[in-house]
Amino acid sequence: MAGLLKALENSPYGTFIVLATDASAKDSNDTDTVNRIFSLIDSMQAKVFVLGANPCGSAYDYDFQVYKDIASHSYGHVFQNVYPSTKVADLLNFFLQIPLNSTTRLFSVDGDSYYYANFSISTYFTSLIISTACSSCLVTIHNPSGVQANTSIILSESWGSLFYVENPDTGRWTLNVYAGSSYSLRILGFQAICSTCDIKSTCKKDLLSYRCVCNEGFSGDGYSCYDINECDFNYNWTNPCSNGYCINTYGSYNCVCSSGYILENKTCVDVDECSRTELNSCHPLATCYNYNGSYSCSCPAGYLGNGYYCEVVNCSKDVCGFDIECTTYNGSLSCLDPCYTYTTLNEPSRSTSYFVYYYYNYYYYYYGSNDYYLNGWFRFVGSGGIRMPEFCPSTGSCFTRYPLWLNGAHPEPTNGIVNRTVCALYSGYCCYWTSIVQIKACPGGYHVYKFNGNPTNYSRYCTDPTTFADSCLCADDEECKLVGGRYGCYCKYTTDISALQDIRPEISCGYPEIKASFLKCNLQKFNLSTTNIHLRDKSCIGFPDFNMTNIISVVSILKKEVCGNEILIAGPKGKCRGYDNMINNIHPLTCIFIVGEGLHQDACVVNITINSSGQLLASIALYQDSSYKTPYEGPEILLTSETVLYVGIILQSVASDQYSVLMKNCYATSSMNSSSSTKYDIIKDSCPSNLDSTINVIENGNSQNGRFSVQLFGYVKDSNVVYLHCEIHICENATEICTPFNIGRSLESSCTGVFQ
């Protein structure tokens, strides 16, 4: 600062000073010196450039910021990371050549991000000189007409740039600065001296040299200029009045446009009458076509008229044919074949075999699905059936409160579009509510239906599952037969089950229900129908699964005393909750849940009632290591993805050779719902999953303990909470084969060999 002050004190008016340094100003705190520098810059109109400086600390510290303040105040720049070169010399030499008092300071800004601003030019300048100091920035400048200005580059380097705009118009200019780091920008108005130019010419500059050029509309050498007659034959190529006629003016011309054209920027351009309703007389339904200087109108298909007036053809005249739908909209007529313009409905739950008995009987607020929103043509596809039933469905079917069925026969292809009555079942009355639908038989053997909502709220259009195109997709214990003119799946009766009590249901525990599923063929072997399978409450009977031909299930919601449920609570603070029931008073049905979030150390203990021996006591716990001796302690356990889980299931207080614990299915889900479709298998069908090498099953099916370990897997990355589910079977050693096996293999094919 002291050196800069001395330079200013010994320099003339309008001096140009270059301060070359390699560091911050260590005497920046000398307030008197710095204030004197700013005062001399103002009085002397001096310009200061700083080259090569880098901050000793932060670039925002005042000992470095003072350089930027001085440069900005004097319309100079701070160029960092610049070393002596010919480019630096070119930039400095350019500013040294600018004559004294030939520039006007117009705009200055220092920043470090995107910047938008306006600046005004009120007097004529030969050019604008724009200089920047930045490592990566882009500057765009627009003239008062909003057009980006043409710039001539003098210098463009990584540390700065210098360019100019010739003969800038007066008015408000705009600029945009796009920068990724700090920058500075200065704009000077430069006025060249051309004292001998004609008054109708302009002084032009190329860098810092000058010449006189006649203005637009005039011709000459710049020192003597005369008007051009743009309307003269020899000059008419210079004016765009081809769609009108030309009138010459002093230094310019005017165009008078023909009909159908409008003057824009001294040019006759076509008027688009079609884009402006006040300029065309087309009928609102007609199509407008624009031409140069004119337009035309045309009525749409299904209308009569010249386009200025259109008359709709009425659908009642059968203009589309008996098997094609005719529609009108805002006077417009359309002919559509519904066999190709339908919406697909593919929910299997529309099947009359989809029966949700426990909802209907125990959820008084249950209404099921509702087809109030169905409007238009629809086609049924999928395993639920491809046509509506021509019979009255049973109460509680089709996953709705009021099932809808077709009271009449479906049409043949030769019948075209026909009307049929749809009925809604309510309280034993098959046709309590009715409505009319349209139906058409289509090529390919399917039907389409035109619905207009439904006849009553909470009603749904059902499907007949026997009409499924692939209705013989039977299970392994079934075969496809033609009975009564229809193909269906019928039992083969190859099961080895000899007594009802030997039938082992598949138990599913999950929110909001517990479910036991039987093979239909096993039941039919003993002449049992779905109503013969029930829980303690005999009104809770079995029903066919809607998407399986060979499964009969009995279900209860998780609610005390519903269907005879008895609630079991065990473990500290009620962390374990269970529901106990009986199937046909023979098979126990018990589901246990750990209540609360996270993995808890509390062992889950439950009493399991058996007919012959009273009760068994089983528990499940999470252990700290492979010794399976020390459970985790504390209210909750926080684990990482690398932690190994040691899970133990123990059958207590029974003779060692009487029962064994068989872990059938153990898996993880991201929700408490054990029936979630997204799960991570650990043990499946009594055998460890071969997709995870960290799974280690120590005991399963050969003792009163079930033990396995697994590392917390990648499954946890998608969820903050992981629920571990284990389905166990208490195996009676005297009457059952308790060693693990895979379904589909022989009983002798143990999976022990794949244990780690």
Short mmCIF file of N, CA and C in Angstrom, two decimals, residues 76 163 167 191 198 220 258 263 293 297 317 485 534 605 625 646 654 683 689 719 743-744:
data_model
loop_
_atom_site.label_atom_id
_atom_site.label_comp_id
_atom_site.label_asym_id
_atom_site.label_seq_id
_atom_site.Cartn_x
_atom_site.Cartn_y
_atom_site.Cartn_z
N GLY A 76 -10.26 -1.05 -12.62
CA GLY A 76 -9.22 -1.98 -13.00
C GLY A 76 -9.59 -3.39 -12.58
N PHE A 163 -13.03 -7.80 -24.82
CA PHE A 163 -13.75 -7.77 -26.09
C PHE A 163 -14.53 -6.47 -26.19
N ASN A 167 -20.46 0.37 -32.21
CA ASN A 167 -21.60 1.26 -32.40
C ASN A 167 -22.83 0.83 -31.60
N GLN A 191 -15.42 6.66 -27.16
CA GLN A 191 -15.85 7.61 -28.19
C GLN A 191 -14.65 7.98 -29.05
N ASP A 198 -19.63 12.71 -42.47
CA ASP A 198 -20.92 13.29 -42.83
C ASP A 198 -21.87 13.10 -41.66
N GLY A 220 -22.69 6.28 -49.88
CA GLY A 220 -21.60 7.24 -50.04
C GLY A 220 -20.34 6.72 -49.40
N SER A 258 -50.87 -5.84 -48.36
CA SER A 258 -52.10 -6.28 -49.00
C SER A 258 -53.00 -6.95 -47.97
N LEU A 263 -48.02 -5.74 -41.12
CA LEU A 263 -46.67 -5.21 -41.09
C LEU A 263 -46.00 -5.55 -39.76
N GLY A 293 -52.18 -15.08 -47.07
CA GLY A 293 -53.14 -14.04 -47.39
C GLY A 293 -54.58 -14.47 -47.28
N CYS A 297 -62.31 -23.20 -44.54
CA CYS A 297 -62.94 -23.96 -43.46
C CYS A 297 -63.48 -25.26 -44.01
N LYS A 317 -79.87 -42.35 -37.33
CA LYS A 317 -80.01 -42.78 -38.72
C LYS A 317 -79.20 -44.04 -39.01
N GLY A 485 -70.40 -80.42 -20.07
CA GLY A 485 -70.13 -79.50 -21.16
C GLY A 485 -69.07 -78.46 -20.86
N HIS A 534 -63.89 -76.03 9.84
CA HIS A 534 -64.32 -74.86 10.60
C HIS A 534 -63.39 -74.68 11.80
N VAL A 605 -42.33 -66.76 25.16
CA VAL A 605 -42.73 -68.06 25.68
C VAL A 605 -44.23 -68.23 25.48
N ASP A 625 -23.98 -64.79 21.09
CA ASP A 625 -22.91 -65.48 20.38
C ASP A 625 -23.35 -66.90 20.07
N TYR A 646 -28.03 -64.83 16.25
CA TYR A 646 -28.08 -66.20 16.75
C TYR A 646 -29.47 -66.41 17.33
N VAL A 654 -40.42 -81.31 28.63
CA VAL A 654 -41.02 -82.52 28.05
C VAL A 654 -39.94 -83.59 27.98
N ILE A 683 -34.80 -69.96 6.13
CA ILE A 683 -35.12 -71.39 6.07
C ILE A 683 -36.43 -71.52 5.30
N SER A 689 -31.79 -71.60 2.96
CA SER A 689 -31.72 -71.03 1.63
C SER A 689 -30.30 -71.12 1.10
N SER A 719 -34.89 -50.75 4.56
CA SER A 719 -35.87 -50.55 5.61
C SER A 719 -35.17 -50.22 6.91
N ILE A 743 -39.98 -80.08 -0.10
CA ILE A 743 -41.18 -80.49 -0.83
C ILE A 743 -40.80 -80.80 -2.26
N GLY A 744 -41.29 -81.92 -2.76
CA GLY A 744 -40.93 -82.33 -4.11
C GLY A 744 -39.86 -83.40 -4.11
#
